[in-house]
Amino acid sequence: MELAYIPSPSHGVYHLGPIPLRGYAFCIIIGVFVAVWLGNKRWIARGGRAGTVADIAVWAVPFGLLGGRLYHVITDYELYFSEGRDWVDAFKVWEGGLGIWGAIALGAVGAWIGCRRRGIPLPAYADAIAPGIALAQAIGRWGNWFNQELYGKPTDLPWALHITSSTDGRVPGYYHPTFLYESLWCIGVALLVIWADRRFELGHGRAFALYVAAYCTGRGWIEYMRIDDAHHILGVRLNVWTAIVVFLLAVTYLVVSAKKRPGREEVVEPGATDSETETETEAESGDDAEGDEKAGTVEVTDKTDDKADDKTDAEAESAKKT
């Protein structure tokens, strides 16, 4: 008896007239906007200028999308270049298939280019944007729900995901919703990084390293639950090995960086503090000028009143003599 389950969308593409609206693409776009919005707030709180995060994202996002797609196509090349497959499908990003490892790696290259053009240290930018990236992943994972892909092993749990599509070898049934597990895990990672950053004042890339380590921890056990085809090394899925290696690198960076460069950067964006100081100085100067003007008006009024009093006294004296 079916008590409860998570239904899958009947289709992942909706049409507005001749224009196709894909759920997967919408999730990615919304995730990017959330990451930039939160990153901008954190960047300003660290002493940077408003809009800088978005300017650098113009470089980071395209590089990230390219890197994510390349990683997916390279590690799952048989989906595009084996017999009976069309290699042109490798360019159809909207149909799904972005590897987070490639997205972060090449996205970092794009961010480095943007930071270099503005004279900003990449680690400081990475710290500001880290929780936003985690939230972007949490939102982006729902794109897999629209495409009915990347689910886990069969289960009869009340929150089982009901797969109805039989495309590409899928078998309709009830499975672990690994997309949901990872989405919730990423939200937890974002909250963890925000808390730890406030509590310990993480700087010099350590907030980003914490995000990477925490994400890899969850990705390891979630990846182990998945049943979609994947390459294996020593009986273990490739992405699990990748998560282990990246986790160790992130923890190593956390330890070494904390010893070599403790604390947080005092200046994250050259000139940002100076411009704020100039603005405050101009505002104070304006207030002083207004105060002086008011004082001058009062002084003139006092002198006018004194002259009027003197005139009144003179008239009174003249009246007495008369």
PDB file of C-alpha atoms in Angstrom:
ATOM      1  CA  MET A   1       0.000   0.000   0.000  1.00  0.00           C
ATOM      2  CA  GLU A   2       1.388   3.385  -1.000  1.00  0.00           C
ATOM      3  CA  LEU A   3       1.231   5.633   2.049  1.00  0.00           C
ATOM      4  CA  ALA A   4       3.342   8.563   0.911  1.00  0.00           C
ATOM      5  CA  TYR A   5       6.033   9.433  -1.597  1.00  0.00           C
ATOM      6  CA  ILE A   6       7.612  12.387  -3.400  1.00  0.00           C
ATOM      7  CA  PRO A   7       6.053  12.659  -6.874  1.00  0.00           C
ATOM      8  CA  SER A   8       8.172  13.451  -9.906  1.00  0.00           C
ATOM      9  CA  PRO A   9       7.137  16.114 -12.432  1.00  0.00           C
ATOM     10  CA  SER A  10       5.353  14.691 -15.436  1.00  0.00           C
ATOM     11  CA  HIS A  11       7.816  16.633 -17.602  1.00  0.00           C
ATOM     12  CA  GLY A  12      10.736  18.978 -17.032  1.00  0.00           C
ATOM     13  CA  VAL A  13      10.001  21.394 -19.868  1.00  0.00           C
ATOM     14  CA  TYR A  14       7.130  23.864 -19.954  1.00  0.00           C
ATOM     15  CA  HIS A  15       6.299  25.961 -22.996  1.00  0.00           C
ATOM     16  CA  LEU A  16       5.384  29.625 -23.060  1.00  0.00           C
ATOM     17  CA  GLY A  17       4.141  29.686 -26.634  1.00  0.00           C
ATOM     18  CA  PRO A  18       7.141  28.641 -28.752  1.00  0.00           C
ATOM     19  CA  ILE A  19       9.594  29.306 -25.903  1.00  0.00           C
ATOM     20  CA  PRO A  20      10.670  26.235 -23.866  1.00  0.00           C
ATOM     21  CA  LEU A  21      11.096  26.843 -20.125  1.00  0.00           C
ATOM     22  CA  ARG A  22      13.260  24.137 -18.578  1.00  0.00           C
ATOM     23  CA  GLY A  23      13.061  23.425 -14.862  1.00  0.00           C
ATOM     24  CA  TYR A  24      16.742  22.412 -14.717  1.00  0.00           C
ATOM     25  CA  ALA A  25      17.898  25.710 -16.199  1.00  0.00           C
ATOM     26  CA  PHE A  26      15.629  27.728 -13.899  1.00  0.00           C
ATOM     27  CA  CYS A  27      17.094  26.031 -10.818  1.00  0.00           C
ATOM     28  CA  ILE A  28      20.636  26.842 -11.950  1.00  0.00           C
ATOM     29  CA  ILE A  29      19.751  30.481 -12.685  1.00  0.00           C
ATOM     30  CA  ILE A  30      17.957  31.000  -9.367  1.00  0.00           C
ATOM     31  CA  GLY A  31      20.900  29.431  -7.552  1.00  0.00           C
ATOM     32  CA  VAL A  32      23.336  31.841  -9.194  1.00  0.00           C
ATOM     33  CA  PHE A  33      21.232  34.862  -8.202  1.00  0.00           C
ATOM     34  CA  VAL A  34      21.019  33.662  -4.587  1.00  0.00           C
ATOM     35  CA  ALA A  35      24.788  33.098  -4.449  1.00  0.00           C
ATOM     36  CA  VAL A  36      25.526  36.592  -5.787  1.00  0.00           C
ATOM     37  CA  TRP A  37      22.959  38.220  -3.472  1.00  0.00           C
ATOM     38  CA  LEU A  38      24.309  36.582  -0.322  1.00  0.00           C
ATOM     39  CA  GLY A  39      27.902  37.002  -1.436  1.00  0.00           C
ATOM     40  CA  ASN A  40      27.336  40.725  -1.968  1.00  0.00           C
ATOM     41  CA  LYS A  41      25.951  41.136   1.566  1.00  0.00           C
ATOM     42  CA  ARG A  42      28.910  39.288   3.074  1.00  0.00           C
ATOM     43  CA  TRP A  43      31.401  41.209   0.925  1.00  0.00           C
ATOM     44  CA  ILE A  44      30.032  44.566   2.064  1.00  0.00           C
ATOM     45  CA  ALA A  45      30.125  43.390   5.698  1.00  0.00           C
ATOM     46  CA  ARG A  46      33.820  42.574   5.207  1.00  0.00           C
ATOM     47  CA  GLY A  47      34.555  46.075   3.965  1.00  0.00           C
ATOM     48  CA  GLY A  48      34.124  45.702   0.209  1.00  0.00           C
ATOM     49  CA  ARG A  49      32.083  47.716  -2.275  1.00  0.00           C
ATOM     50  CA  ALA A  50      28.547  46.858  -3.302  1.00  0.00           C
ATOM     51  CA  GLY A  51      28.429  45.302  -6.770  1.00  0.00           C
ATOM     52  CA  THR A  52      31.936  43.865  -6.722  1.00  0.00           C
ATOM     53  CA  VAL A  53      30.711  40.290  -6.224  1.00  0.00           C
ATOM     54  CA  ALA A  54      28.400  40.559  -9.238  1.00  0.00           C
ATOM     55  CA  ASP A  55      31.172  42.054 -11.386  1.00  0.00           C
ATOM     56  CA  ILE A  56      33.482  39.140 -10.618  1.00  0.00           C
ATOM     57  CA  ALA A  57      30.635  36.646 -11.045  1.00  0.00           C
ATOM     58  CA  VAL A  58      30.432  37.765 -14.677  1.00  0.00           C
ATOM     59  CA  TRP A  59      33.744  35.930 -15.066  1.00  0.00           C
ATOM     60  CA  ALA A  60      33.216  33.106 -12.563  1.00  0.00           C
ATOM     61  CA  VAL A  61      29.778  31.869 -13.672  1.00  0.00           C
ATOM     62  CA  PRO A  62      30.533  31.203 -17.382  1.00  0.00           C
ATOM     63  CA  PHE A  63      33.819  29.530 -16.457  1.00  0.00           C
ATOM     64  CA  GLY A  64      31.992  27.462 -13.838  1.00  0.00           C
ATOM     65  CA  LEU A  65      29.330  26.296 -16.278  1.00  0.00           C
ATOM     66  CA  LEU A  66      31.995  25.346 -18.801  1.00  0.00           C
ATOM     67  CA  GLY A  67      34.032  23.495 -16.167  1.00  0.00           C
ATOM     68  CA  GLY A  68      30.998  21.666 -14.838  1.00  0.00           C
ATOM     69  CA  ARG A  69      30.010  20.519 -18.291  1.00  0.00           C
ATOM     70  CA  LEU A  70      33.525  19.450 -19.230  1.00  0.00           C
ATOM     71  CA  TYR A  71      33.867  17.357 -16.076  1.00  0.00           C
ATOM     72  CA  HIS A  72      30.548  15.640 -16.755  1.00  0.00           C
ATOM     73  CA  VAL A  73      31.283  14.937 -20.426  1.00  0.00           C
ATOM     74  CA  ILE A  74      34.807  13.647 -19.702  1.00  0.00           C
ATOM     75  CA  THR A  75      33.776  11.361 -16.842  1.00  0.00           C
ATOM     76  CA  ASP A  76      30.637  10.131 -18.653  1.00  0.00           C
ATOM     77  CA  TYR A  77      31.941  10.254 -22.212  1.00  0.00           C
ATOM     78  CA  GLU A  78      30.097   7.052 -23.190  1.00  0.00           C
ATOM     79  CA  LEU A  79      26.806   8.990 -22.967  1.00  0.00           C
ATOM     80  CA  TYR A  80      27.891  11.135 -25.906  1.00  0.00           C
ATOM     81  CA  PHE A  81      30.580   9.324 -27.894  1.00  0.00           C
ATOM     82  CA  SER A  82      29.659   5.639 -27.744  1.00  0.00           C
ATOM     83  CA  GLU A  83      27.849   3.764 -30.515  1.00  0.00           C
ATOM     84  CA  GLY A  84      24.342   5.008 -31.145  1.00  0.00           C
ATOM     85  CA  ARG A  85      24.955   8.292 -29.331  1.00  0.00           C
ATOM     86  CA  ASP A  86      25.020  11.782 -30.830  1.00  0.00           C
ATOM     87  CA  TRP A  87      28.097  13.801 -29.810  1.00  0.00           C
ATOM     88  CA  VAL A  88      26.133  17.026 -30.359  1.00  0.00           C
ATOM     89  CA  ASP A  89      24.240  16.223 -27.141  1.00  0.00           C
ATOM     90  CA  ALA A  90      27.427  17.043 -25.232  1.00  0.00           C
ATOM     91  CA  PHE A  91      26.609  20.723 -25.788  1.00  0.00           C
ATOM     92  CA  LYS A  92      23.025  20.485 -24.498  1.00  0.00           C
ATOM     93  CA  VAL A  93      23.653  21.770 -20.981  1.00  0.00           C
ATOM     94  CA  TRP A  94      19.956  22.476 -20.448  1.00  0.00           C
ATOM     95  CA  GLU A  95      19.232  18.745 -20.465  1.00  0.00           C
ATOM     96  CA  GLY A  96      21.295  18.237 -17.322  1.00  0.00           C
ATOM     97  CA  GLY A  97      24.828  17.154 -16.578  1.00  0.00           C
ATOM     98  CA  LEU A  98      27.056  19.535 -14.602  1.00  0.00           C
ATOM     99  CA  GLY A  99      29.862  18.200 -12.409  1.00  0.00           C
ATOM    100  CA  ILE A 100      30.361  20.336  -9.299  1.00  0.00           C
ATOM    101  CA  TRP A 101      34.056  19.477  -9.171  1.00  0.00           C
ATOM    102  CA  GLY A 102      34.708  20.949 -12.594  1.00  0.00           C
ATOM    103  CA  ALA A 103      32.370  23.875 -11.921  1.00  0.00           C
ATOM    104  CA  ILE A 104      34.261  24.912  -8.772  1.00  0.00           C
ATOM    105  CA  ALA A 105      37.692  24.355 -10.316  1.00  0.00           C
ATOM    106  CA  LEU A 106      37.156  26.323 -13.517  1.00  0.00           C
ATOM    107  CA  GLY A 107      34.843  28.791 -11.770  1.00  0.00           C
ATOM    108  CA  ALA A 108      37.760  29.606  -9.474  1.00  0.00           C
ATOM    109  CA  VAL A 109      39.851  30.407 -12.547  1.00  0.00           C
ATOM    110  CA  GLY A 110      37.186  32.838 -13.747  1.00  0.00           C
ATOM    111  CA  ALA A 111      36.951  34.388 -10.266  1.00  0.00           C
ATOM    112  CA  TRP A 112      40.734  34.743 -10.179  1.00  0.00           C
ATOM    113  CA  ILE A 113      40.659  36.658 -13.462  1.00  0.00           C
ATOM    114  CA  GLY A 114      37.926  38.968 -12.155  1.00  0.00           C
ATOM    115  CA  CYS A 115      39.706  39.502  -8.831  1.00  0.00           C
ATOM    116  CA  ARG A 116      43.026  40.198 -10.536  1.00  0.00           C
ATOM    117  CA  ARG A 117      41.442  42.881 -12.707  1.00  0.00           C
ATOM    118  CA  ARG A 118      40.209  44.668  -9.571  1.00  0.00           C
ATOM    119  CA  GLY A 119      43.240  44.035  -7.371  1.00  0.00           C
ATOM    120  CA  ILE A 120      41.279  41.835  -4.957  1.00  0.00           C
ATOM    121  CA  PRO A 121      42.730  38.751  -3.208  1.00  0.00           C
ATOM    122  CA  LEU A 122      40.941  35.629  -4.424  1.00  0.00           C
ATOM    123  CA  PRO A 123      40.803  33.957  -0.952  1.00  0.00           C
ATOM    124  CA  ALA A 124      38.891  36.934   0.478  1.00  0.00           C
ATOM    125  CA  TYR A 125      36.367  36.769  -2.354  1.00  0.00           C
ATOM    126  CA  ALA A 126      36.043  32.994  -1.942  1.00  0.00           C
ATOM    127  CA  ASP A 127      35.288  33.386   1.771  1.00  0.00           C
ATOM    128  CA  ALA A 128      32.499  35.864   1.044  1.00  0.00           C
ATOM    129  CA  ILE A 129      30.869  33.755  -1.651  1.00  0.00           C
ATOM    130  CA  ALA A 130      31.256  30.297  -0.023  1.00  0.00           C
ATOM    131  CA  PRO A 131      27.852  30.012   1.756  1.00  0.00           C
ATOM    132  CA  GLY A 132      26.141  31.358  -1.363  1.00  0.00           C
ATOM    133  CA  ILE A 133      27.703  28.619  -3.471  1.00  0.00           C
ATOM    134  CA  ALA A 134      26.359  26.005  -1.065  1.00  0.00           C
ATOM    135  CA  LEU A 135      22.861  27.493  -1.321  1.00  0.00           C
ATOM    136  CA  ALA A 136      23.172  27.619  -5.113  1.00  0.00           C
ATOM    137  CA  GLN A 137      23.945  23.888  -5.086  1.00  0.00           C
ATOM    138  CA  ALA A 138      20.964  23.256  -2.812  1.00  0.00           C
ATOM    139  CA  ILE A 139      18.672  24.990  -5.299  1.00  0.00           C
ATOM    140  CA  GLY A 140      20.374  23.552  -8.367  1.00  0.00           C
ATOM    141  CA  ARG A 141      19.847  19.973  -7.161  1.00  0.00           C
ATOM    142  CA  TRP A 142      16.121  20.409  -7.701  1.00  0.00           C
ATOM    143  CA  GLY A 143      16.925  20.539 -11.398  1.00  0.00           C
ATOM    144  CA  ASN A 144      17.672  16.806 -11.107  1.00  0.00           C
ATOM    145  CA  TRP A 145      14.165  16.335  -9.715  1.00  0.00           C
ATOM    146  CA  PHE A 146      12.701  17.967 -12.811  1.00  0.00           C
ATOM    147  CA  ASN A 147      14.789  15.644 -15.011  1.00  0.00           C
ATOM    148  CA  GLN A 148      14.087  12.517 -12.904  1.00  0.00           C
ATOM    149  CA  GLU A 149      17.765  11.711 -12.565  1.00  0.00           C
ATOM    150  CA  LEU A 150      20.486  10.960 -10.000  1.00  0.00           C
ATOM    151  CA  TYR A 151      18.283   9.099  -7.544  1.00  0.00           C
ATOM    152  CA  GLY A 152      19.388   6.438  -5.064  1.00  0.00           C
ATOM    153  CA  LYS A 153      18.619   2.826  -4.246  1.00  0.00           C
ATOM    154  CA  PRO A 154      15.061   1.453  -4.092  1.00  0.00           C
ATOM    155  CA  THR A 155      13.259   2.156  -0.824  1.00  0.00           C
ATOM    156  CA  ASP A 156       9.828   1.977   0.782  1.00  0.00           C
ATOM    157  CA  LEU A 157      10.367   4.966   3.064  1.00  0.00           C
ATOM    158  CA  PRO A 158       7.552   7.560   3.208  1.00  0.00           C
ATOM    159  CA  TRP A 159       9.767  10.125   1.478  1.00  0.00           C
ATOM    160  CA  ALA A 160      10.705   7.831  -1.396  1.00  0.00           C
ATOM    161  CA  LEU A 161      10.991   9.455  -4.812  1.00  0.00           C
ATOM    162  CA  HIS A 162       8.546   8.096  -7.381  1.00  0.00           C
ATOM    163  CA  ILE A 163      10.285   7.752 -10.742  1.00  0.00           C
ATOM    164  CA  THR A 164       7.846   7.454 -13.627  1.00  0.00           C
ATOM    165  CA  SER A 165      10.119   7.896 -16.653  1.00  0.00           C
ATOM    166  CA  SER A 166      11.640   4.940 -18.491  1.00  0.00           C
ATOM    167  CA  THR A 167      13.942   7.064 -20.672  1.00  0.00           C
ATOM    168  CA  ASP A 168      17.652   6.116 -20.889  1.00  0.00           C
ATOM    169  CA  GLY A 169      17.156   2.821 -19.102  1.00  0.00           C
ATOM    170  CA  ARG A 170      15.308   4.157 -16.057  1.00  0.00           C
ATOM    171  CA  VAL A 171      13.086   1.684 -14.235  1.00  0.00           C
ATOM    172  CA  PRO A 172       9.933   3.258 -12.788  1.00  0.00           C
ATOM    173  CA  GLY A 173       9.666   2.747  -9.043  1.00  0.00           C
ATOM    174  CA  TYR A 174      10.409   4.242  -5.639  1.00  0.00           C
ATOM    175  CA  TYR A 175      13.944   5.320  -4.794  1.00  0.00           C
ATOM    176  CA  HIS A 176      15.954   7.322  -2.266  1.00  0.00           C
ATOM    177  CA  PRO A 177      15.682  11.017  -3.241  1.00  0.00           C
ATOM    178  CA  THR A 178      19.415  11.686  -3.200  1.00  0.00           C
ATOM    179  CA  PHE A 179      18.799  15.057  -4.848  1.00  0.00           C
ATOM    180  CA  LEU A 180      16.825  16.053  -1.726  1.00  0.00           C
ATOM    181  CA  TYR A 181      19.454  14.663   0.644  1.00  0.00           C
ATOM    182  CA  GLU A 182      22.165  16.696  -1.037  1.00  0.00           C
ATOM    183  CA  SER A 183      19.977  19.813  -1.188  1.00  0.00           C
ATOM    184  CA  LEU A 184      19.335  19.660   2.565  1.00  0.00           C
ATOM    185  CA  TRP A 185      22.991  18.887   3.253  1.00  0.00           C
ATOM    186  CA  CYS A 186      24.091  21.950   1.267  1.00  0.00           C
ATOM    187  CA  ILE A 187      21.735  24.167   3.270  1.00  0.00           C
ATOM    188  CA  GLY A 188      23.340  22.791   6.427  1.00  0.00           C
ATOM    189  CA  VAL A 189      26.805  23.490   4.991  1.00  0.00           C
ATOM    190  CA  ALA A 190      25.847  27.103   4.260  1.00  0.00           C
ATOM    191  CA  LEU A 191      24.588  27.610   7.827  1.00  0.00           C
ATOM    192  CA  LEU A 192      27.721  25.952   9.229  1.00  0.00           C
ATOM    193  CA  VAL A 193      30.048  28.246   7.270  1.00  0.00           C
ATOM    194  CA  ILE A 194      28.096  31.373   8.255  1.00  0.00           C
ATOM    195  CA  TRP A 195      28.178  30.376  11.941  1.00  0.00           C
ATOM    196  CA  ALA A 196      31.861  29.377  11.948  1.00  0.00           C
ATOM    197  CA  ASP A 197      32.831  32.541  10.070  1.00  0.00           C
ATOM    198  CA  ARG A 198      31.149  34.723  12.692  1.00  0.00           C
ATOM    199  CA  ARG A 199      32.411  32.668  15.626  1.00  0.00           C
ATOM    200  CA  PHE A 200      36.047  32.295  14.566  1.00  0.00           C
ATOM    201  CA  GLU A 201      36.424  35.173  12.050  1.00  0.00           C
ATOM    202  CA  LEU A 202      37.678  32.923   9.284  1.00  0.00           C
ATOM    203  CA  GLY A 203      39.808  34.619   6.662  1.00  0.00           C
ATOM    204  CA  HIS A 204      42.386  34.032   3.924  1.00  0.00           C
ATOM    205  CA  GLY A 205      40.244  31.366   2.247  1.00  0.00           C
ATOM    206  CA  ARG A 206      39.431  29.299   5.332  1.00  0.00           C
ATOM    207  CA  ALA A 207      35.653  29.858   5.132  1.00  0.00           C
ATOM    208  CA  PHE A 208      35.752  28.521   1.581  1.00  0.00           C
ATOM    209  CA  ALA A 209      37.918  25.569   2.649  1.00  0.00           C
ATOM    210  CA  LEU A 210      35.400  24.744   5.389  1.00  0.00           C
ATOM    211  CA  TYR A 211      32.612  24.779   2.810  1.00  0.00           C
ATOM    212  CA  VAL A 212      34.580  22.413   0.567  1.00  0.00           C
ATOM    213  CA  ALA A 213      35.413  19.999   3.399  1.00  0.00           C
ATOM    214  CA  ALA A 214      31.840  19.943   4.722  1.00  0.00           C
ATOM    215  CA  TYR A 215      30.339  19.467   1.274  1.00  0.00           C
ATOM    216  CA  CYS A 216      32.704  16.604   0.449  1.00  0.00           C
ATOM    217  CA  THR A 217      31.743  14.850   3.678  1.00  0.00           C
ATOM    218  CA  GLY A 218      28.101  14.778   2.647  1.00  0.00           C
ATOM    219  CA  ARG A 219      28.774  14.090  -1.015  1.00  0.00           C
ATOM    220  CA  GLY A 220      30.729  10.969  -0.070  1.00  0.00           C
ATOM    221  CA  TRP A 221      27.851   9.116   1.608  1.00  0.00           C
ATOM    222  CA  ILE A 222      25.192  10.493  -0.753  1.00  0.00           C
ATOM    223  CA  GLU A 223      27.214   9.399  -3.794  1.00  0.00           C
ATOM    224  CA  TYR A 224      27.501   5.926  -2.278  1.00  0.00           C
ATOM    225  CA  MET A 225      23.680   5.636  -2.326  1.00  0.00           C
ATOM    226  CA  ARG A 226      23.283   6.449  -6.014  1.00  0.00           C
ATOM    227  CA  ILE A 227      22.666   3.680  -8.543  1.00  0.00           C
ATOM    228  CA  ASP A 228      23.169   5.524 -11.847  1.00  0.00           C
ATOM    229  CA  ASP A 229      26.012   4.349 -14.043  1.00  0.00           C
ATOM    230  CA  ALA A 230      29.431   5.662 -13.048  1.00  0.00           C
ATOM    231  CA  HIS A 231      33.098   4.824 -13.390  1.00  0.00           C
ATOM    232  CA  HIS A 232      34.611   2.883 -10.489  1.00  0.00           C
ATOM    233  CA  ILE A 233      38.146   2.674  -9.110  1.00  0.00           C
ATOM    234  CA  LEU A 234      38.828  -0.301  -6.823  1.00  0.00           C
ATOM    235  CA  GLY A 235      35.101  -0.861  -6.608  1.00  0.00           C
ATOM    236  CA  VAL A 236      34.367   2.689  -5.455  1.00  0.00           C
ATOM    237  CA  ARG A 237      32.615   5.346  -7.554  1.00  0.00           C
ATOM    238  CA  LEU A 238      34.918   7.958  -9.077  1.00  0.00           C
ATOM    239  CA  ASN A 239      33.083  10.849  -7.415  1.00  0.00           C
ATOM    240  CA  VAL A 240      33.593   9.252  -3.989  1.00  0.00           C
ATOM    241  CA  TRP A 241      37.356   9.180  -4.582  1.00  0.00           C
ATOM    242  CA  THR A 242      37.204  12.771  -5.773  1.00  0.00           C
ATOM    243  CA  ALA A 243      35.336  13.782  -2.607  1.00  0.00           C
ATOM    244  CA  ILE A 244      37.948  12.064  -0.420  1.00  0.00           C
ATOM    245  CA  VAL A 245      40.905  13.715  -2.163  1.00  0.00           C
ATOM    246  CA  VAL A 246      39.320  17.190  -2.203  1.00  0.00           C
ATOM    247  CA  PHE A 247      38.297  16.809   1.467  1.00  0.00           C
ATOM    248  CA  LEU A 248      41.899  16.053   2.486  1.00  0.00           C
ATOM    249  CA  LEU A 249      43.183  19.031   0.478  1.00  0.00           C
ATOM    250  CA  ALA A 250      40.621  21.359   2.082  1.00  0.00           C
ATOM    251  CA  VAL A 251      41.433  20.216   5.639  1.00  0.00           C
ATOM    252  CA  THR A 252      45.161  20.558   4.951  1.00  0.00           C
ATOM    253  CA  TYR A 253      44.618  24.109   3.734  1.00  0.00           C
ATOM    254  CA  LEU A 254      42.566  24.929   6.833  1.00  0.00           C
ATOM    255  CA  VAL A 255      45.317  23.772   9.190  1.00  0.00           C
ATOM    256  CA  VAL A 256      48.263  25.287   7.319  1.00  0.00           C
ATOM    257  CA  SER A 257      46.518  28.601   6.624  1.00  0.00           C
ATOM    258  CA  ALA A 258      45.462  29.013  10.264  1.00  0.00           C
ATOM    259  CA  LYS A 259      49.074  28.674  11.366  1.00  0.00           C
ATOM    260  CA  LYS A 260      50.626  30.884   8.699  1.00  0.00           C
ATOM    261  CA  ARG A 261      47.985  33.618   8.408  1.00  0.00           C
ATOM    262  CA  PRO A 262      45.691  33.665  11.453  1.00  0.00           C
ATOM    263  CA  GLY A 263      42.772  36.064  11.658  1.00  0.00           C
ATOM    264  CA  ARG A 264      40.941  37.801   8.845  1.00  0.00           C
ATOM    265  CA  GLU A 265      42.053  40.298   6.206  1.00  0.00           C
ATOM    266  CA  GLU A 266      41.826  43.900   7.392  1.00  0.00           C
ATOM    267  CA  VAL A 267      41.325  45.153   3.821  1.00  0.00           C
ATOM    268  CA  VAL A 268      39.531  43.021   1.222  1.00  0.00           C
ATOM    269  CA  GLU A 269      39.110  45.627  -1.525  1.00  0.00           C
ATOM    270  CA  PRO A 270      41.700  48.364  -2.053  1.00  0.00           C
ATOM    271  CA  GLY A 271      40.166  51.838  -1.987  1.00  0.00           C
ATOM    272  CA  ALA A 272      36.803  50.742  -0.600  1.00  0.00           C
ATOM    273  CA  THR A 273      37.532  52.026   2.900  1.00  0.00           C
ATOM    274  CA  ASP A 274      39.046  55.266   1.593  1.00  0.00           C
ATOM    275  CA  SER A 275      36.004  56.021  -0.547  1.00  0.00           C
ATOM    276  CA  GLU A 276      33.693  55.414   2.425  1.00  0.00           C
ATOM    277  CA  THR A 277      35.838  57.690   4.574  1.00  0.00           C
ATOM    278  CA  GLU A 278      35.718  60.429   1.930  1.00  0.00           C
ATOM    279  CA  THR A 279      31.943  60.099   1.738  1.00  0.00           C
ATOM    280  CA  GLU A 280      31.640  60.395   5.506  1.00  0.00           C
ATOM    281  CA  THR A 281      34.007  63.375   5.530  1.00  0.00           C
ATOM    282  CA  GLU A 282      31.974  65.122   2.832  1.00  0.00           C
ATOM    283  CA  ALA A 283      28.806  64.480   4.805  1.00  0.00           C
ATOM    284  CA  GLU A 284      30.394  65.873   7.980  1.00  0.00           C
ATOM    285  CA  SER A 285      31.693  68.895   6.079  1.00  0.00           C
ATOM    286  CA  GLY A 286      28.205  69.510   4.747  1.00  0.00           C
ATOM    287  CA  ASP A 287      26.797  69.310   8.279  1.00  0.00           C
ATOM    288  CA  ASP A 288      29.466  71.734   9.561  1.00  0.00           C
ATOM    289  CA  ALA A 289      28.774  74.170   6.733  1.00  0.00           C
ATOM    290  CA  GLU A 290      25.067  74.006   7.460  1.00  0.00           C
ATOM    291  CA  GLY A 291      25.782  74.579  11.149  1.00  0.00           C
ATOM    292  CA  ASP A 292      28.005  77.576  10.378  1.00  0.00           C
ATOM    293  CA  GLU A 293      25.299  79.007   8.112  1.00  0.00           C
ATOM    294  CA  LYS A 294      22.730  78.650  10.839  1.00  0.00           C
ATOM    295  CA  ALA A 295      25.105  80.216  13.369  1.00  0.00           C
ATOM    296  CA  GLY A 296      25.735  83.136  10.993  1.00  0.00           C
ATOM    297  CA  THR A 297      22.004  83.658  10.583  1.00  0.00           C
ATOM    298  CA  VAL A 298      21.516  83.707  14.332  1.00  0.00           C
ATOM    299  CA  GLU A 299      24.368  86.203  14.748  1.00  0.00           C
ATOM    300  CA  VAL A 300      22.926  88.531  12.103  1.00  0.00           C
ATOM    301  CA  THR A 301      19.515  88.280  13.751  1.00  0.00           C
ATOM    302  CA  ASP A 302      21.028  89.123  17.136  1.00  0.00           C
ATOM    303  CA  LYS A 303      22.776  92.192  15.717  1.00  0.00           C
ATOM    304  CA  THR A 304      19.542  93.330  14.067  1.00  0.00           C
ATOM    305  CA  ASP A 305      17.697  92.927  17.356  1.00  0.00           C
ATOM    306  CA  ASP A 306      20.410  94.926  19.165  1.00  0.00           C
ATOM    307  CA  LYS A 307      20.076  97.792  16.670  1.00  0.00           C
ATOM    308  CA  ALA A 308      16.302  97.791  17.086  1.00  0.00           C
ATOM    309  CA  ASP A 309      16.672  97.961  20.865  1.00  0.00           C
ATOM    310  CA  ASP A 310      19.147 100.871  20.599  1.00  0.00           C
ATOM    311  CA  LYS A 311      16.718 102.771  18.341  1.00  0.00           C
ATOM    312  CA  THR A 312      13.860 102.224  20.789  1.00  0.00           C
ATOM    313  CA  ASP A 313      15.971 103.531  23.704  1.00  0.00           C
ATOM    314  CA  ALA A 314      16.953 106.661  21.749  1.00  0.00           C
ATOM    315  CA  GLU A 315      13.333 107.442  20.923  1.00  0.00           C
ATOM    316  CA  ALA A 316      12.346 107.035  24.570  1.00  0.00           C
ATOM    317  CA  GLU A 317      15.085 109.420  25.716  1.00  0.00           C
ATOM    318  CA  SER A 318      14.018 112.003  23.151  1.00  0.00           C
ATOM    319  CA  ALA A 319      10.438 111.790  24.382  1.00  0.00           C
ATOM    320  CA  LYS A 320      11.512 112.516  27.976  1.00  0.00           C
ATOM    321  CA  LYS A 321      13.413 115.630  26.941  1.00  0.00           C
ATOM    322  CA  THR A 322      10.425 116.893  25.021  1.00  0.00           C
TER     323      THR A 322
END
